[in-house]
Short mmCIF file of C-alpha atoms and ligand atoms in Angstrom, two decimals:
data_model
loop_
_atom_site.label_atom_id
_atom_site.label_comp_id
_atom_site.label_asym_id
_atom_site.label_seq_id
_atom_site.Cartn_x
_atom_site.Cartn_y
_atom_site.Cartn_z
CA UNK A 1 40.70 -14.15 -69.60
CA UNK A 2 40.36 -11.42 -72.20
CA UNK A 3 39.88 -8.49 -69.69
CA UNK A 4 41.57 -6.50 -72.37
CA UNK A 5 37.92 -6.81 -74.16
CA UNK A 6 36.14 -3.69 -72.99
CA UNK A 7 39.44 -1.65 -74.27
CA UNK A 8 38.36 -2.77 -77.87
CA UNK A 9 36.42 0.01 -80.23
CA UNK A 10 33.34 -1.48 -80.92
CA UNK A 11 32.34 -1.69 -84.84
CA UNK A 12 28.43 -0.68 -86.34
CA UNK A 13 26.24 -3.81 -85.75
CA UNK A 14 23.37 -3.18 -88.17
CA UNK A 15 21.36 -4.65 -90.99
CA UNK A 16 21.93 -2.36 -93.95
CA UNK A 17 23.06 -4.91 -96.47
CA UNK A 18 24.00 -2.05 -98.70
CA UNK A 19 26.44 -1.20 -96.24
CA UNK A 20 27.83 -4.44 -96.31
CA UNK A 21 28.10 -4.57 -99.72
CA UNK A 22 29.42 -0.97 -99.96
CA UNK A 23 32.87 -1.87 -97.52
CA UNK A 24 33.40 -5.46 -99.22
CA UNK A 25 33.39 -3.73 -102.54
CA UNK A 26 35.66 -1.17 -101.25
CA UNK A 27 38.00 -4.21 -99.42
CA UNK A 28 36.79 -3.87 -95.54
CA UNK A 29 36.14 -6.52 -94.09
CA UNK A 30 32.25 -7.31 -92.62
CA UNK A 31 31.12 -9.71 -90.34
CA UNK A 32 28.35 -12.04 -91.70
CA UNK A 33 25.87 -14.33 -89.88
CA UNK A 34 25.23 -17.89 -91.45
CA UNK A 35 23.70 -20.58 -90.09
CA UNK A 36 26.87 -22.14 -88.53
CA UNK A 37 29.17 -19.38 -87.28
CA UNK A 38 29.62 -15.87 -87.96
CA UNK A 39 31.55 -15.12 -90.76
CA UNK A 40 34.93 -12.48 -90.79
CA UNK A 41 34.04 -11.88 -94.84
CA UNK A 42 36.20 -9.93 -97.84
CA UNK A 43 35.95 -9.78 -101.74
CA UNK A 44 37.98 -13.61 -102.40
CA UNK A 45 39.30 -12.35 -105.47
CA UNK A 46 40.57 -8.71 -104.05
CA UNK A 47 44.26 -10.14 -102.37
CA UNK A 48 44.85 -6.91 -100.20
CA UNK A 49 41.44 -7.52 -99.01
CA UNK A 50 42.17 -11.01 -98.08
CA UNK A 51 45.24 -10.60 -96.25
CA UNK A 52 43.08 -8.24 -93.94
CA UNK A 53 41.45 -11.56 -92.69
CA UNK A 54 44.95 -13.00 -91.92
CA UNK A 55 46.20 -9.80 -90.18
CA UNK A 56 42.84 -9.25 -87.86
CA UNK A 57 42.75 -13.18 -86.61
CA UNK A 58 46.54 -13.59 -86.06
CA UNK A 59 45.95 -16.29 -88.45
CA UNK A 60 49.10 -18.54 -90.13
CA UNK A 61 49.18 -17.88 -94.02
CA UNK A 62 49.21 -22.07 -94.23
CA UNK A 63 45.66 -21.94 -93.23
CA UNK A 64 43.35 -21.66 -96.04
CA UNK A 65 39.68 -19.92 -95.90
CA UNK A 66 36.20 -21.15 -97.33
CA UNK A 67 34.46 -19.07 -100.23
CA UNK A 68 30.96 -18.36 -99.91
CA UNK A 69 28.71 -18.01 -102.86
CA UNK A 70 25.01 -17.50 -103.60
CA UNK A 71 23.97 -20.42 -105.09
CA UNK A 72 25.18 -23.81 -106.38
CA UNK A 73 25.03 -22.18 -110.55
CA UNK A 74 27.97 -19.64 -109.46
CA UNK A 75 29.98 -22.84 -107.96
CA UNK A 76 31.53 -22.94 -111.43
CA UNK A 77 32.86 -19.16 -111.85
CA UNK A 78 35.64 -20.38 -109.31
CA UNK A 79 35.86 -24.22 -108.81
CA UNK A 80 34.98 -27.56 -110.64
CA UNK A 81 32.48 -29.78 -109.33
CA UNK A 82 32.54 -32.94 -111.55
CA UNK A 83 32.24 -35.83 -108.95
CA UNK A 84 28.78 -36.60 -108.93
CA UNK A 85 28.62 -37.66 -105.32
CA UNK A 86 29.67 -33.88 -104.47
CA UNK A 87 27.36 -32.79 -107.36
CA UNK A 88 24.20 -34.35 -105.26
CA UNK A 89 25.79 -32.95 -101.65
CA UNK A 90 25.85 -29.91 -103.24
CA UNK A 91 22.44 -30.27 -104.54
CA UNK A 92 21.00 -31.57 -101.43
CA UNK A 93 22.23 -29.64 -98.85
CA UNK A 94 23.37 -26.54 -100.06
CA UNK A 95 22.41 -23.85 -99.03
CA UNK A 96 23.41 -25.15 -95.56
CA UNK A 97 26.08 -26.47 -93.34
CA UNK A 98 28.19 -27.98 -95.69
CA UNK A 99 32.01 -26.89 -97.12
CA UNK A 100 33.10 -28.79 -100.42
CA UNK A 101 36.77 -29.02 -101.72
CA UNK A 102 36.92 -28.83 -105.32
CA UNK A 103 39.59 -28.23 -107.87
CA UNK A 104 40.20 -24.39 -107.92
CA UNK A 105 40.41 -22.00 -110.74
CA UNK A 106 43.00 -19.80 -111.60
CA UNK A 107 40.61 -17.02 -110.69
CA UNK A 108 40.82 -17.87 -107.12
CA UNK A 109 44.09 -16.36 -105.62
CA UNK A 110 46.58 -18.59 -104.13
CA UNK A 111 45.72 -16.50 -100.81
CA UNK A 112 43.05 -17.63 -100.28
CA UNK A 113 44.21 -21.06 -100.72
CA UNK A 114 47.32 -20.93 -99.08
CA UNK A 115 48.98 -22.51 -102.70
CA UNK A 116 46.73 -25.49 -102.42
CA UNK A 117 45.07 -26.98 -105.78
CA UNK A 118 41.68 -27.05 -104.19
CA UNK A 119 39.30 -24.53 -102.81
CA UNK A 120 36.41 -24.48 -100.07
CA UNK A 121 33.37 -23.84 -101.05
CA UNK A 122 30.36 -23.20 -99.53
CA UNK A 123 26.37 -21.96 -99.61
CA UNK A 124 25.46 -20.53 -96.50
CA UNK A 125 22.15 -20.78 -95.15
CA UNK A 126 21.14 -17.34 -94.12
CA UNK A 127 18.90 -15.29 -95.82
CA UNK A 128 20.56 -11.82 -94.82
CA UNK A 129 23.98 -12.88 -95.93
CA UNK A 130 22.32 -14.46 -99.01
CA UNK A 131 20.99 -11.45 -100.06
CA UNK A 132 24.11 -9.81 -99.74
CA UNK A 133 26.00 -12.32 -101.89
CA UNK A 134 23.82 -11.83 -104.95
CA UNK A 135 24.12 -8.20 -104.36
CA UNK A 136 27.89 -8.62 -104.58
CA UNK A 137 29.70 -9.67 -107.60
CA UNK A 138 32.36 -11.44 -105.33
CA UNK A 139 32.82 -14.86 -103.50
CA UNK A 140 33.45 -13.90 -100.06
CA UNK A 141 36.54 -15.66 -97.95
CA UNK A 142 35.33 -15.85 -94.36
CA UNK A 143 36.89 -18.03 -91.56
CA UNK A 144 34.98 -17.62 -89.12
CA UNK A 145 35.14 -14.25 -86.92
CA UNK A 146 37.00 -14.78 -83.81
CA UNK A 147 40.88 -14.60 -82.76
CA UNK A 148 42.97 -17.81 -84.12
CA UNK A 149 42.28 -20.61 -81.86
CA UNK A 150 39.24 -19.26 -80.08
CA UNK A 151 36.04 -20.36 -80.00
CA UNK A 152 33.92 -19.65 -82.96
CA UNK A 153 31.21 -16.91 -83.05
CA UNK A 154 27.60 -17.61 -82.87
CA UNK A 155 26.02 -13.78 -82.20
CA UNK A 156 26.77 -10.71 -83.17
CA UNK A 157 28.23 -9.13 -79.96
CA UNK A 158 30.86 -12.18 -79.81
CA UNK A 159 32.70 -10.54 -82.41
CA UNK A 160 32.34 -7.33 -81.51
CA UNK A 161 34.02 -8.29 -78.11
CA UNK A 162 36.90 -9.68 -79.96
CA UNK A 163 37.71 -8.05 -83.32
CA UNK A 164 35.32 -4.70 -82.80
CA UNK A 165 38.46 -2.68 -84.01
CA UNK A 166 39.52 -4.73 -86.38
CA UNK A 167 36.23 -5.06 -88.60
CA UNK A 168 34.48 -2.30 -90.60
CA UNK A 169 30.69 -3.73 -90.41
CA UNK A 170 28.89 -6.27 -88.56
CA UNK A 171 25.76 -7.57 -90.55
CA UNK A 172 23.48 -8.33 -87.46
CA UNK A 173 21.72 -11.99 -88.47
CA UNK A 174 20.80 -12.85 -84.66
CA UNK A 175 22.08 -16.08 -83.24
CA UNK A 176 23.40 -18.79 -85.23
CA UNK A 177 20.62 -21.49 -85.89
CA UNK A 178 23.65 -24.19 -86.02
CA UNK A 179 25.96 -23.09 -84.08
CA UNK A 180 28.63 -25.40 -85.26
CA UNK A 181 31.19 -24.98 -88.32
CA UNK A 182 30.76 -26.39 -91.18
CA UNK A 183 31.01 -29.80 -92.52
CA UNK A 184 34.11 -30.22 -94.84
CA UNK A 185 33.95 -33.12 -97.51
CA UNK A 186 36.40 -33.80 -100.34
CA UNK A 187 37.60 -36.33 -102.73
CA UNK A 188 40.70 -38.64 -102.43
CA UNK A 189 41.77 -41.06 -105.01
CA UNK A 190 38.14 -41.71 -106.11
CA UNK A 191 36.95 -41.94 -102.09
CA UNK A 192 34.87 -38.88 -100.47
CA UNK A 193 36.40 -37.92 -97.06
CA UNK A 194 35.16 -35.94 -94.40
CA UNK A 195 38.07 -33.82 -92.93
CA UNK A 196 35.79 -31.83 -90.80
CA UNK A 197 32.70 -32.91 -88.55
CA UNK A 198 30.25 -30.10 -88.24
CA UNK A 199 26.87 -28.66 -88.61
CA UNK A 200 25.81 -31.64 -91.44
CA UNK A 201 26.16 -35.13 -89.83
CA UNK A 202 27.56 -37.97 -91.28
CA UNK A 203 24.37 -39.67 -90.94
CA UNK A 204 22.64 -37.31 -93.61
CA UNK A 205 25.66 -37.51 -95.75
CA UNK A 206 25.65 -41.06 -96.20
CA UNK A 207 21.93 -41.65 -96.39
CA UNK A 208 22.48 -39.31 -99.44
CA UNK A 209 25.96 -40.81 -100.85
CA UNK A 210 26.54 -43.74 -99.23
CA UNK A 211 29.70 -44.79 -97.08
CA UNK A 212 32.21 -42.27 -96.33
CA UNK A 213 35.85 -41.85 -94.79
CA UNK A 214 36.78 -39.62 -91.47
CA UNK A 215 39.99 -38.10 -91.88
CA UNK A 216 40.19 -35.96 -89.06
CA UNK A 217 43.52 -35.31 -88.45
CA UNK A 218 44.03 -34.26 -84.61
CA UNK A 219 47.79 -32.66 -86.04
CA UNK A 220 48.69 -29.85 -88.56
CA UNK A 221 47.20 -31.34 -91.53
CA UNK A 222 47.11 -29.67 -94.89
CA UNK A 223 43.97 -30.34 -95.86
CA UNK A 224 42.57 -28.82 -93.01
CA UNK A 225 44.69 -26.81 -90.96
CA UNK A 226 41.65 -25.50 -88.49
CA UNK A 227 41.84 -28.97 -87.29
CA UNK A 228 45.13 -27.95 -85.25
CA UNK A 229 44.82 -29.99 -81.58
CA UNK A 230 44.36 -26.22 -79.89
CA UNK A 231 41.74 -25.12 -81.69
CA UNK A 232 37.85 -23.93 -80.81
CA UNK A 233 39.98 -23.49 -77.35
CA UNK A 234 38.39 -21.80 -74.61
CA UNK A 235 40.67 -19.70 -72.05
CA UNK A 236 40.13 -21.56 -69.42
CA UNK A 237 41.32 -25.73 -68.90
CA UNK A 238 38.76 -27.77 -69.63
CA UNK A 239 38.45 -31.35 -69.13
CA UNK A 240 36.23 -34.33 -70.78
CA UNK A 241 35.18 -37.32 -68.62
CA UNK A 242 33.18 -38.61 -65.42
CA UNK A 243 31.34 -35.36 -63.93
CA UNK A 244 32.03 -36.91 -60.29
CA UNK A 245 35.56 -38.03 -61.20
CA UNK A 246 37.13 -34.57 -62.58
CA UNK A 247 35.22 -32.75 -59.46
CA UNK A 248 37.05 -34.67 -56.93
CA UNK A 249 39.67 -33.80 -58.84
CA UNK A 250 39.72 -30.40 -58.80
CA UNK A 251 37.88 -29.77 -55.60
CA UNK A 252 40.41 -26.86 -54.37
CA UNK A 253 38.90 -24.87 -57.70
CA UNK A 254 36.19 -22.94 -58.80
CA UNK A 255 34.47 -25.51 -60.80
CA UNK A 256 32.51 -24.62 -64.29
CA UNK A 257 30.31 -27.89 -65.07
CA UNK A 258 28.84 -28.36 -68.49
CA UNK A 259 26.14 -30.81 -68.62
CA UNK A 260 23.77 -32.25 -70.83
CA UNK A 261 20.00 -33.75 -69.98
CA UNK A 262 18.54 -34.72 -67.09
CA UNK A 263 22.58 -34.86 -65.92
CA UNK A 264 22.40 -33.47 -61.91
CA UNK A 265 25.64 -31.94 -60.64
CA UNK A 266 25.70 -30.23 -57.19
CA UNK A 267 28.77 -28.43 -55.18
CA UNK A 268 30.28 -26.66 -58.23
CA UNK A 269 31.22 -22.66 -58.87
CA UNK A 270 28.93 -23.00 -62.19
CA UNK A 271 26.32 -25.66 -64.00
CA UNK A 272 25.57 -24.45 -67.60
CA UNK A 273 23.02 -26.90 -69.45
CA UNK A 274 24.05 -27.05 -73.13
CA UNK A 275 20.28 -28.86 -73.73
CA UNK A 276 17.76 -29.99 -70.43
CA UNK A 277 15.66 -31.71 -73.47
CA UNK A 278 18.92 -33.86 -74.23
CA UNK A 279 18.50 -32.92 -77.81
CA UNK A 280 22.22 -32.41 -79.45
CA UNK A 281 21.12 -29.55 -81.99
CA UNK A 282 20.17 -27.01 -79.12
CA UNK A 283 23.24 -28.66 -77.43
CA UNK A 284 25.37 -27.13 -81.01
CA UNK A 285 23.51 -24.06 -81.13
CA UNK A 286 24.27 -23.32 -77.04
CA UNK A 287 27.88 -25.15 -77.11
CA UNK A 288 30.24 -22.12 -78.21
CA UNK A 289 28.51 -19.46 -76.29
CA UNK A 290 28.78 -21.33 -73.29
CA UNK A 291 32.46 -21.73 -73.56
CA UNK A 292 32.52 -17.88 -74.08
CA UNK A 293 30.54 -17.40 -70.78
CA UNK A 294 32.28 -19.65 -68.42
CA UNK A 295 35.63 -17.56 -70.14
CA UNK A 296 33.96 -14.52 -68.28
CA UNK A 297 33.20 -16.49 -64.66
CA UNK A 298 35.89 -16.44 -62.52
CA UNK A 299 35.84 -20.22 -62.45
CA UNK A 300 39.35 -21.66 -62.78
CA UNK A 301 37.99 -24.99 -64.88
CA UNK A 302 35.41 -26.51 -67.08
CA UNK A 303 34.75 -29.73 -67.08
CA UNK A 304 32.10 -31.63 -69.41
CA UNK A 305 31.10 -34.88 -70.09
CA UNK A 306 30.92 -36.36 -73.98
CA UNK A 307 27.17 -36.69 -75.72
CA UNK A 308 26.21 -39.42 -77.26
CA UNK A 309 28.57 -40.10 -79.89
CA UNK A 310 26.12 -39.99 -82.78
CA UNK A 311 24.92 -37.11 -85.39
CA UNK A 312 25.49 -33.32 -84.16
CA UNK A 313 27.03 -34.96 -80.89
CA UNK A 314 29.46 -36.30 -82.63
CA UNK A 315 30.78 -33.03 -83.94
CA UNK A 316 30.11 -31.28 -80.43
CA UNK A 317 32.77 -33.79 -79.10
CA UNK A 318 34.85 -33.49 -81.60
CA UNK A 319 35.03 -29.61 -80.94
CA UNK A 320 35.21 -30.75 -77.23
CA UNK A 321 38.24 -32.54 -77.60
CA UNK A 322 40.04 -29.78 -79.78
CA UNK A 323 39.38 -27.51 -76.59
CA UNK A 324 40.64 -30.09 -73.81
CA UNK A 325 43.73 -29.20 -72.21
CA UNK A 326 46.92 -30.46 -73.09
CA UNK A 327 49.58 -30.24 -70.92
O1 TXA B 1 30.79 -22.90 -91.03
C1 TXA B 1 31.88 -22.55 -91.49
O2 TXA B 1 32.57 -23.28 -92.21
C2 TXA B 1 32.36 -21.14 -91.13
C3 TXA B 1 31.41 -20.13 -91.76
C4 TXA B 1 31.86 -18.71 -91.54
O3 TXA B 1 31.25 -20.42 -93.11
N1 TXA B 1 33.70 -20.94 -91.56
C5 TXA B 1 34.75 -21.55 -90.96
O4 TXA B 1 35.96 -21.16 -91.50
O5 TXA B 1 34.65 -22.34 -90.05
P1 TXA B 1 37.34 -21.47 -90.81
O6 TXA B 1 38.35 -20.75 -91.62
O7 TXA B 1 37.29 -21.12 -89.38
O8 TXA B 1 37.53 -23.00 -91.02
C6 TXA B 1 37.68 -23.47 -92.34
C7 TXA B 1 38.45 -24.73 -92.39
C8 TXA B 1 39.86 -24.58 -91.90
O9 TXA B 1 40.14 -25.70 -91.08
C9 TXA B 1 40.67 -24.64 -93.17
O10 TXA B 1 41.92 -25.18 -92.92
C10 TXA B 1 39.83 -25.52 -94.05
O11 TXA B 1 38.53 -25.15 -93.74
N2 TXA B 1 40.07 -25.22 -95.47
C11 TXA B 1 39.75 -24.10 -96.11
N3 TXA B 1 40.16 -24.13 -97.39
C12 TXA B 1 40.78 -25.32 -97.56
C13 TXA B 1 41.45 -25.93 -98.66
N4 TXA B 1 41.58 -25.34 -99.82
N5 TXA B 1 41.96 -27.16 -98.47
C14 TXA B 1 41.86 -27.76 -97.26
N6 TXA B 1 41.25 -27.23 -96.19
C15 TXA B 1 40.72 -26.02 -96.32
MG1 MG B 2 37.56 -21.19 -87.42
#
C-alpha cells in the first residue's frame, strides 16, 4: 500500500507561525497540529482557498469541514450559540476535543458547509496553532490532513507522506496528545445529539449536561458525512473479534495483531500494543499511527480485538469498526 509515497515532494515542516500565517493569508493551505488530529487548514471565509482542501483530499463537495477559532468570544463572528447546554460544552471544554454545530452566518460560505444551515465549530487545544489563530483574522476550515478515507494524522511526517505536494506549510506541533477526532454534538428538536464519538467522551459530556442521544449513522448521513462506513480505513483488511478465532482464520497470511493490555498473542507476522498499561487514552493517542505502520509491513491483515466499550474506548471502536472490512 501507498508505495507511490516516496515519489511525493515533501513540503517545509517547521515552526515559524508567521509563515503559517503568511500562506493562509495568501490562500495556501498549512497543516496544523491540535490536540486530536492534524489539521489540512485555509482562510474559511476565502472560497478559492477552501476548495484547495477539497481538491488535495479527493474529498466529495457533500462533505462539510469544521472551523477553528481562537477562543469561545469569536464563536459569534460566524455562528450562534444560544442553547445553553452547548453554551456550558463550549465553556467547559473548549479549548479541546470538542466540534459544536450551530446555526451558521451568512459570513460563512456555503463551501464550507456544503449548503447546510449549520456550521462546525471548534477550539482546538494546541498552543502553536492557537497562537496562530489569534494571529490570523480568519476561522480556519481544516478536515483533517490525510487522503479521503484514510486514517487520520497524528504527527507531522504522516502528512507529509501523503499530501507533501499538495500542502504549502506544515506547522510542526509534535504528536497529537489525543489522537482521536473530535467529538461532534448538535441540537435536534430541543435534544443534544452526538453524531460523532471522539476525543471528549460521553461520560464527561453528560456529567456536564446531562443525558444525551448517539446518532451515529454507520451510512451517508448529512449531518455527518465523515461517518461514511469506509472511513478512518487502513489499506490493508482488518478484522474485529476473538484474537485466536480470526488467526485460525487466516493462518495461510501474514498476520498484523493489534492488542491491548496484558493481551498475549504468539505465531503472528506482527503484535503492535496500542497500550501494555490497558489505559484507552495512550490506546487513542497510539491507535492511528499504528494502522499507518502495519500499512507499511508486508502483512496481508490486521486483526484487533474491541476495548472496553466505555469512555475513549468507545470511540477507538467506533473508529475500529469504520476501518473493518466489508466485503
Ligand atoms: O478533531 C477534529 O475534528 C479534526 C481536527 C483537524 O479539528 N478535524 C476533523 O475534520 O476530523 P474532518 O473533516 O475529518 O471531520 C469533520 C466531520 C465530518 O464528518 C463532517 O461531515 C462533519 O464533521 N461536519 C462538518 N461540518 C458539518 C456540518 N455543518 N454539519 C454536519 N456535519 C458536519
Ligand atoms: Mg477526517
Amino acid at each position: 500500500m501507498r508505495l507511490f509515497c516516496i515519489f511525493v515532494a515533501l513540503a517545509t515542516i517547521g515552526k515559524h507561525i508567521d509563515t503559517a500565517a503568511k500562506t493562509l493569508e495568501n490562500g495556501g493551505l498549512v497543516a496544523i497540529p491540535t490536540e486530536t488530529v492534524y489539521g489540512l487548514a485555509a482562510n474559511a471565509l476565502n472560497e478559492a482557498a477552501v476548495l484547495k482542501i477539497f481538491e488535495a483530499k479527493q474529498r466529495p463537495f457533500f462533505d462539510p469541514l469544521i472551523i477553528h477559532i481562537a477562543s469561545l468570544t469569536d464563536v459569534s463572528k460566524y455562528a450562534e450559540l444560544t442553547d445553553a447546554r452547548l453554551k456550558s460544552l463550549a465553556e467547559g471544554f473548549w479549548p479541546g476535543p470538542l466540534t459544536l454545530l450551530l446555526p451558521k452566518k451568512s459570513i460563512v460560505p456555503d463551501l464550507v458547509t456544503s449548503g447546510l444551515p449549520q456550521v462546525a465549530v471548534r477550539v482546538p487545544k494546541h498552543e502553536l496553532t492557537l497562537e496562530l489563530l489569534r494571529k490570523v483574522n480568519f476561522p480556519l476550515a481544516a478536515p483533517s490532513a490525510n487522503p479521503f478515507g484514510y486514517v487520520s494524522p497524528t504527527e507531522p511526517d504522516h502528512v507529509n507522506k501523503q499530501l507533501g505536494d499538495k500542502v504549502d506549510y506544515i506547522l510542526d506541533g509534535g504528536k497529537c496528545e489525543v489522537g482521536l477526532e473530535s467529538t461532534i454534538v448538535g441540537v435536534e428538536e430541543e435534544v443534544v445529539c452526538v453524531y460523532r464519538l471522539g476525543g471528549l467522551s460521553i461520560e464527561e459530556i453528560e456529567k456536564e449536561i446531562g443525558k444525551v442521544e448517539l446518532r451515529l449513522n454507520l451510512s451517508s448521513d448529512p449531518k455527518a458525512p465523515g461517518q461514511l462506513k469506509n472511513h478512518y480505513a487502513p489499506g490493508k483488511p482488518l478484522f474485529i473479534g476473538d484474537l485466536e478465532v480470526l488467526k485460525q482464520k487466516n493462518q495461510s497470511k501474514k498476520i498484523a495483531a493489534i492488542t491491548f493490555g496484558d493481551k498475549l498473542i504468539s505465531d503472528v507476522s506482527y503484535v503492535y500494543n496500542l497500550s501494555e498499561k490497558g489505559e484507552t487514552k495512550e490506546a487513542a493517542v497510539n491507535l492511528f499511527s499504528v494502522l499507518r505502520k502495519i500499512d507499511e509491513t508486508d502483512a496481508d491483515v490486521i486483526i484487533v480485538e474491541p476495548l472496553p466499550d466505555e469512555g475513549l474506548g468507545r470511540a477507538i471502536n467506533d473508529r475500529l469498526k469504520r476501518a473493518e472490512f466489508k466485503s
